CSV table of C-alpha atoms in Angstrom, one decimal:
chain,number,residue,atom,x,y,z
X,113,MET,CA,298.0,77.7,-23.0
X,114,THR,CA,298.7,74.2,-22.7
X,115,GLY,CA,302.0,75.0,-20.6
X,116,ARG,CA,300.1,76.6,-18.4
X,117,LEU,CA,297.4,73.9,-17.7
X,118,LEU,CA,300.2,71.2,-16.8
X,119,ALA,CA,302.3,73.4,-14.9
X,120,SER,CA,298.9,74.3,-13.2
X,121,ARG,CA,298.3,72.9,-9.4
X,122,GLU,CA,295.3,71.1,-10.3
X,123,ALA,CA,297.4,69.2,-13.3
X,124,PRO,CA,299.4,66.0,-11.2
X,125,VAL,CA,295.9,65.5,-9.4
X,126,ALA,CA,293.8,65.3,-12.5
X,127,LEU,CA,296.9,62.9,-14.1
X,128,ALA,CA,296.7,60.9,-10.7
X,129,LEU,CA,292.8,60.4,-11.2
X,130,VAL,CA,293.1,59.1,-15.0
X,131,VAL,CA,296.5,56.7,-13.2
X,132,VAL,CA,294.0,55.3,-11.3
X,133,VAL,CA,290.9,54.6,-13.2
X,134,VAL,CA,293.1,53.0,-16.0
X,135,GLY,CA,295.2,50.8,-14.0
X,136,THR,CA,292.1,49.2,-11.7
X,137,THR,CA,289.9,49.2,-14.9
X,138,LEU,CA,293.0,46.9,-16.5
X,139,VAL,CA,292.9,44.7,-13.3
X,140,ASN,CA,289.2,44.2,-12.9
X,141,PRO,CA,287.4,45.1,-15.9
X,142,ARG,CA,283.8,45.9,-14.2
X,143,PHE,CA,285.2,48.8,-12.6
X,144,LEU,CA,283.9,50.8,-15.4
X,145,SER,CA,280.9,49.0,-16.1
X,146,ALA,CA,277.3,51.0,-16.2
X,147,GLN,CA,277.2,49.9,-13.0
X,148,GLY,CA,280.4,51.0,-11.4
X,149,ARG,CA,280.5,53.8,-13.3
X,150,THR,CA,277.4,55.5,-11.9
X,151,ASP,CA,278.8,54.0,-8.3
X,152,LEU,CA,281.8,55.8,-8.5
X,153,MET,CA,280.0,59.2,-9.6
X,154,VAL,CA,277.5,58.9,-6.6
X,155,ALA,CA,280.6,58.1,-4.1
X,156,ILE,CA,282.0,61.3,-5.3
X,157,ALA,CA,279.0,63.4,-5.6
X,158,ILE,CA,278.8,64.5,-1.6
X,159,THR,CA,282.2,65.1,-0.7
X,160,ALA,CA,282.7,67.2,-3.9
X,161,LEU,CA,279.9,69.1,-3.0
X,162,MET,CA,281.2,69.3,0.5
X,163,ALA,CA,284.6,70.3,-1.0
X,164,VAL,CA,283.1,73.7,-2.7
X,165,GLY,CA,282.1,75.3,0.6
X,166,GLN,CA,285.3,74.1,2.1
X,167,THR,CA,287.5,75.7,-0.7
X,168,PHE,CA,286.2,79.0,0.5
X,169,VAL,CA,286.9,78.7,4.3
X,170,ILE,CA,290.5,77.1,3.6
X,171,LEU,CA,291.7,80.0,1.2
X,172,MET,CA,291.0,82.3,4.4
X,173,LYS,CA,293.3,80.5,6.4
X,174,HIS,CA,290.7,78.6,8.7
X,175,VAL,CA,289.2,75.0,8.5
X,176,ASP,CA,285.2,73.9,9.0
X,177,LEU,CA,285.2,70.7,11.0
X,178,SER,CA,281.4,71.0,11.5
X,179,VAL,CA,280.4,69.7,8.1
X,180,GLY,CA,280.1,66.3,8.6
X,181,SER,CA,277.5,67.2,11.8
X,182,THR,CA,275.9,69.4,9.9
X,183,LEU,CA,275.1,67.1,7.2
X,184,GLY,CA,273.7,64.6,9.7
X,185,LEU,CA,271.7,67.0,11.1
X,186,SER,CA,269.9,68.2,7.7
X,187,ALA,CA,269.0,65.2,6.4
X,188,TYR,CA,267.4,64.2,9.0
X,189,LEU,CA,265.0,67.6,9.4
X,190,ALA,CA,264.7,66.9,5.9
X,191,ALA,CA,263.5,63.9,5.8
X,192,THR,CA,261.3,64.8,8.7
X,193,ALA,CA,259.8,67.6,6.8
X,194,VAL,CA,258.9,65.2,4.1
X,195,GLN,CA,258.1,61.6,6.1
X,196,ASP,CA,255.1,60.1,4.9
X,197,GLN,CA,254.4,62.6,1.8
X,198,GLN,CA,253.2,60.6,-1.5
X,199,ASP,CA,254.4,63.0,-3.7
X,200,GLY,CA,257.1,65.8,-4.5
X,201,GLY,CA,259.4,66.2,-1.9
X,202,VAL,CA,262.8,67.0,-3.5
X,203,LEU,CA,262.3,70.8,-3.7
X,204,THR,CA,261.6,71.0,0.4
X,205,VAL,CA,264.1,68.7,1.1
X,206,LEU,CA,266.7,70.5,-0.7
X,207,MET,CA,265.2,73.9,0.7
X,208,VAL,CA,265.6,72.1,4.8
X,209,GLY,CA,269.2,71.1,4.1
X,210,LEU,CA,269.9,74.4,2.7
X,211,VAL,CA,268.2,76.3,5.7
X,212,VAL,CA,269.8,74.2,8.5
X,213,GLY,CA,273.2,74.8,6.8
X,214,VAL,CA,273.1,78.6,6.7
X,215,ALA,CA,271.8,78.7,10.3
X,216,VAL,CA,275.2,76.4,11.4
X,217,GLY,CA,277.3,78.7,8.8
X,218,VAL,CA,276.0,81.7,10.6
X,219,VAL,CA,276.6,80.9,13.9
X,220,ASN,CA,280.4,79.4,13.2
X,221,GLY,CA,281.0,82.5,10.6
X,222,ALA,CA,279.9,84.7,14.2
X,223,LEU,CA,281.9,83.2,16.4
X,224,VAL,CA,284.9,83.6,14.2
X,225,ALA,CA,284.8,87.2,12.7
X,226,PHE,CA,283.1,88.9,15.4
X,227,LEU,CA,284.7,87.3,18.6
X,228,ARG,CA,288.0,86.5,16.5
X,229,LEU,CA,287.6,82.9,17.9
X,230,PRO,CA,290.2,80.1,16.4
X,231,ALA,CA,287.9,78.6,13.4
X,232,LEU,CA,289.6,75.1,14.5
X,233,VAL,CA,288.3,75.4,17.9
X,234,VAL,CA,284.5,76.6,16.9
X,235,THR,CA,283.8,74.3,14.7
X,236,LEU,CA,284.9,71.5,16.5
X,237,GLY,CA,282.8,72.8,19.2
X,238,THR,CA,279.7,73.2,16.9
X,239,LEU,CA,280.7,69.5,15.7
X,240,TYR,CA,279.8,68.4,19.0
X,241,VAL,CA,277.0,70.6,19.9
X,242,VAL,CA,275.0,69.8,16.4
X,243,LYS,CA,276.3,66.3,16.6
X,244,GLY,CA,274.6,66.4,20.3
X,245,ILE,CA,271.2,67.9,18.8
X,246,GLN,CA,271.2,65.3,15.9
X,247,ALA,CA,271.6,62.8,19.0
X,248,VAL,CA,268.4,64.3,21.0
X,249,VAL,CA,266.3,65.0,18.1
X,250,VAL,CA,266.8,61.4,15.8
X,251,GLY,CA,267.4,59.2,19.1
X,252,PRO,CA,266.9,55.6,17.8
X,253,ARG,CA,264.6,56.2,15.4
X,254,ARG,CA,265.4,55.9,11.4
X,255,ILE,CA,263.7,56.9,8.5
X,256,ASN,CA,263.5,54.7,5.7
X,257,ALA,CA,263.0,54.7,2.0
X,258,ASP,CA,259.3,53.4,2.3
X,259,GLN,CA,258.4,56.7,4.0
X,260,LEU,CA,259.8,59.1,2.1
X,261,PRO,CA,258.0,60.5,-1.2
X,262,GLY,CA,259.0,58.1,-4.1
X,263,ALA,CA,260.6,61.6,-6.0
X,264,VAL,CA,263.1,62.0,-3.2
X,265,VAL,CA,264.5,58.2,-3.4
X,266,ASP,CA,264.4,58.8,-7.3
X,267,PHE,CA,266.7,61.8,-6.8
X,268,GLY,CA,269.5,59.6,-5.6
X,269,ARG,CA,269.2,56.9,-8.0
X,270,ASP,CA,268.2,58.6,-11.3
X,271,SER,CA,270.7,60.1,-14.2
X,272,VAL,CA,270.5,62.6,-17.2
X,273,LEU,CA,273.2,61.7,-19.6
X,274,GLY,CA,274.7,59.2,-17.7
X,275,VAL,CA,275.4,61.5,-14.5
X,276,PRO,CA,273.5,61.0,-11.6
X,277,TYR,CA,271.5,64.2,-10.9
X,278,ILE,CA,273.0,64.5,-7.4
X,279,LEU,CA,276.4,64.7,-9.2
X,280,TRP,CA,275.2,67.4,-11.4
X,281,LEU,CA,274.0,69.4,-8.4
X,282,ALA,CA,277.8,68.9,-6.9
X,283,LEU,CA,279.0,69.7,-10.5
X,284,LEU,CA,276.9,72.9,-10.7
X,285,ALA,CA,277.9,74.4,-7.5
X,286,GLY,CA,281.5,73.8,-8.2
X,287,VAL,CA,281.2,76.1,-11.5
X,288,ALA,CA,279.0,78.3,-9.6
X,289,GLY,CA,281.6,78.3,-6.8
X,290,ALA,CA,284.8,78.6,-9.5
X,291,TRP,CA,283.5,81.7,-11.6
X,292,PHE,CA,282.9,83.2,-8.6
X,293,LEU,CA,285.8,83.2,-6.8
X,294,ARG,CA,287.6,84.3,-10.2
X,295,THR,CA,285.0,86.8,-11.0
X,296,VAL,CA,283.5,88.0,-8.2
X,297,ARG,CA,285.4,91.0,-5.9
X,298,THR,CA,284.1,89.4,-2.5
X,299,GLY,CA,285.6,85.9,-4.0
X,300,ARG,CA,288.8,88.0,-4.8
X,301,ASP,CA,288.9,89.3,-1.6
X,302,LEU,CA,288.8,85.4,0.6
X,303,TYR,CA,292.6,85.0,-1.9
X,304,ALA,CA,293.7,88.3,-0.3
X,305,VAL,CA,292.8,88.2,2.8
X,306,GLY,CA,294.0,84.4,3.2
X,307,SER,CA,297.3,85.7,1.6
X,308,ASN,CA,297.8,88.5,3.9
X,309,GLY,CA,294.9,89.5,6.2
X,310,PRO,CA,296.2,92.3,7.8
X,311,ALA,CA,297.1,93.8,4.7
X,312,ALA,CA,293.4,93.1,3.1
X,313,ARG,CA,292.3,95.6,6.3
X,314,LEU,CA,294.5,97.9,5.3
X,315,VAL,CA,293.4,98.1,2.1
X,316,GLY,CA,289.7,98.5,3.3
X,317,ILE,CA,288.7,94.9,2.6
X,318,PRO,CA,286.0,94.0,5.2
X,319,VAL,CA,288.0,91.0,6.7
X,320,TRP,CA,284.6,90.2,9.2
X,321,ARG,CA,282.5,90.0,6.3
X,322,ARG,CA,284.5,87.9,4.0
X,323,GLU,CA,285.0,85.3,6.8
X,324,MET,CA,281.2,85.2,7.9
X,325,PHE,CA,280.6,84.7,4.1
X,326,ALA,CA,282.8,82.1,3.7
X,327,PHE,CA,281.6,80.1,6.6
X,328,VAL,CA,277.7,80.3,5.6
X,329,VAL,CA,278.7,79.1,1.9
X,330,SER,CA,280.8,76.0,3.5
X,331,GLY,CA,277.6,75.3,5.8
X,332,ALA,CA,275.6,75.8,2.8
X,333,THR,CA,276.8,73.3,0.7
X,334,ALA,CA,276.9,70.9,4.1
X,335,GLY,CA,273.3,71.6,4.2
X,336,LEU,CA,272.6,70.5,0.7
X,337,ALA,CA,274.6,67.3,1.1
X,338,GLY,CA,272.7,66.6,3.3
X,339,ALA,CA,269.7,66.5,1.0
X,340,LEU,CA,271.9,64.2,-1.1
X,341,TYR,CA,273.1,61.9,1.4
X,342,LEU,CA,268.9,61.5,1.9
X,343,ALA,CA,268.6,60.8,-1.3
X,344,ARG,CA,271.4,58.9,-2.1
X,345,PHE,CA,270.7,56.7,0.7
X,346,GLY,CA,267.0,56.4,1.1
X,347,GLY,CA,267.2,56.7,4.6
X,348,VAL,CA,269.0,58.5,7.7
X,349,ASP,CA,270.0,57.8,11.3
X,350,ALA,CA,271.5,59.2,14.1
X,351,ASN,CA,275.1,58.1,12.5
X,352,ALA,CA,274.4,60.1,9.4
X,353,GLY,CA,277.4,62.4,8.5
X,354,SER,CA,280.0,60.9,10.6
X,355,GLY,CA,283.2,60.7,9.2
X,356,TYR,CA,282.8,63.0,6.5
X,357,GLU,CA,284.9,66.1,8.4
X,358,LEU,CA,288.6,65.0,7.1
X,359,PRO,CA,288.0,63.3,3.8
X,360,VAL,CA,286.5,67.1,3.0
X,361,VAL,CA,289.7,68.9,4.0
X,362,ALA,CA,291.7,66.3,2.6
X,363,ALA,CA,289.9,66.6,-0.5
X,364,CYS,CA,290.5,70.1,-0.9
X,365,VAL,CA,294.1,70.0,0.4
X,366,VAL,CA,295.1,67.3,-2.1
X,367,GLY,CA,293.1,69.3,-5.1
X,368,GLY,CA,295.9,71.9,-4.4
X,369,VAL,CA,293.8,74.4,-1.9
X,370,ALA,CA,297.0,75.5,0.3
X,371,ILE,CA,296.1,74.8,3.9
X,372,THR,CA,298.2,78.3,4.9
X,373,GLY,CA,295.6,80.3,2.7
X,374,GLY,CA,295.2,82.3,-0.3
X,375,VAL,CA,295.9,79.5,-3.1
X,376,GLY,CA,293.9,77.3,-5.0
X,377,THR,CA,290.4,76.2,-6.8
X,378,VAL,CA,287.0,74.9,-6.5
X,379,ILE,CA,288.3,72.7,-9.7
X,380,GLY,CA,291.1,71.8,-7.7
X,381,ALA,CA,289.1,70.4,-4.4
X,382,LEU,CA,286.8,68.8,-7.2
X,383,LEU,CA,289.3,66.6,-8.7
X,384,GLY,CA,290.8,66.2,-5.1
X,385,ALA,CA,287.5,64.9,-3.8
X,386,ALA,CA,287.2,62.6,-7.4
X,387,LEU,CA,290.8,61.2,-6.5
X,388,LEU,CA,290.1,60.1,-3.2
X,389,LYS,CA,286.9,58.6,-3.6
X,390,THR,CA,288.2,56.8,-6.8
X,391,ILE,CA,290.9,55.5,-4.8
X,392,GLY,CA,288.8,54.1,-2.1
X,393,VAL,CA,286.3,52.4,-4.5
X,394,SER,CA,289.2,51.3,-6.8
X,395,LEU,CA,290.9,49.7,-3.6
X,396,SER,CA,287.2,48.1,-2.7
X,397,ALA,CA,287.0,46.8,-6.1
X,398,LEU,CA,290.6,44.9,-5.7
X,399,SER,CA,290.1,43.5,-2.4
X,400,VAL,CA,292.2,45.9,-0.7
X,401,PRO,CA,291.3,46.0,3.5
X,402,GLU,CA,289.8,49.2,4.7
X,403,PHE,CA,292.7,50.3,6.7
X,404,TRP,CA,294.8,50.4,3.5
X,405,GLN,CA,292.2,53.0,1.5
X,406,GLN,CA,292.7,55.2,4.9
X,407,ALA,CA,296.5,54.8,4.9
X,408,VAL,CA,296.2,55.9,1.6
X,409,ASN,CA,294.5,58.8,1.6
X,410,GLY,CA,296.2,59.9,4.7
X,411,ALA,CA,299.8,59.5,2.6
X,412,LEU,CA,298.2,61.6,0.0
X,413,LEU,CA,297.0,64.5,2.4
X,414,LEU,CA,300.6,64.4,4.3
X,415,LEU,CA,302.1,64.7,0.5
X,416,ALA,CA,300.0,67.4,-0.4
X,417,ILE,CA,301.1,69.1,2.9
X,418,ALA,CA,304.7,68.8,2.0
X,419,VAL,CA,304.5,70.2,-1.7
X,420,ASP,CA,302.5,73.0,-0.5
X,421,LYS,CA,305.3,73.6,1.9
X,422,VAL,CA,308.3,73.2,-0.4
X,423,ILE,CA,306.6,75.2,-3.2
X,424,ALA,CA,306.0,78.1,-0.6
X,425,ASP,CA,309.4,78.0,0.6
X,426,ARG,CA,310.6,78.1,-2.9
X,427,ARG,CA,308.2,81.4,-3.9
X,428,LEU,CA,309.5,82.7,-0.3
X,429,ARG,CA,313.6,82.4,-1.4
X,430,GLN,CA,312.7,83.8,-5.2
X,431,THR,CA,311.1,86.6,-3.7
X,432,THR,CA,313.9,87.6,-0.8
X,433,GLU,CA,316.6,87.2,-4.1
X,434,VAL,CA,314.8,89.8,-6.3
X,435,GLN,CA,314.4,92.0,-3.3
X,436,GLU,CA,318.2,91.5,-2.5
X,437,VAL,CA,319.1,92.3,-6.0
X,438,PRO,CA,321.1,95.9,-5.7
X,439,ALA,CA,319.3,98.7,-8.5
């Protein structure tokens, strides 16, 4: 059991996360102070939640670049739905975010599954379409914390057992996603389609349904992330969600979700999100310029892709050698 865990794709990511945390704490002891821990967990939550949905898409050899703009639009519409209310609002914010995210996911899924358009092009297009809608709807306006119900703002600040509510929500989504991919037939089908799409069709797997499902899940988590964004920052404007697209994809790939499809886990994606965000926060704590933070994230992404390629080539050689052994 221990050997299997150490040999897993997630083990190096978890080890790197521990090294970064311990190393930063030794240099700057305030890194893991009570406030430091809270700030770190809050920073991880939004990217981690979107990485859960992105995993479903990447497993099928696709990618969803519209998650950032989906987050921004859902955050603003959710804020509008509860603006100037005095009580409640948390459930409304979550439901509005979910509905907006699912709607974008349905559009992406339909274009990819039915029209057989490349997911990269489709989601890049919807990224700009949704961002354009956001710019028109929001304009120069901004919704601030004093215009939101206190419960919504408190949801982004409060915690239980030392863990912020918004991180609990991301972890709950991660556990649900991991269980689904591991035990439910639809989840296992995603691996089959990502590994060999034509073979999956031959054995009767409804590929178009699985593709639609994966994009809806990705859109749903991006929409919920919009609700978390609103709660965390206590406000929203036209720039909300900008720049989240590539970090989410990077979190999945660094966490062991192969960009070539068919390999990876939600747990790995969560660890990847935690690692990248922890590196960013730790470099800030060490007063390292932002440029180097981005450079480190880019280097980790390239390293993860290179490692995936080496592993894939090694497995292909092993398979070829086994097939060539005479009976």
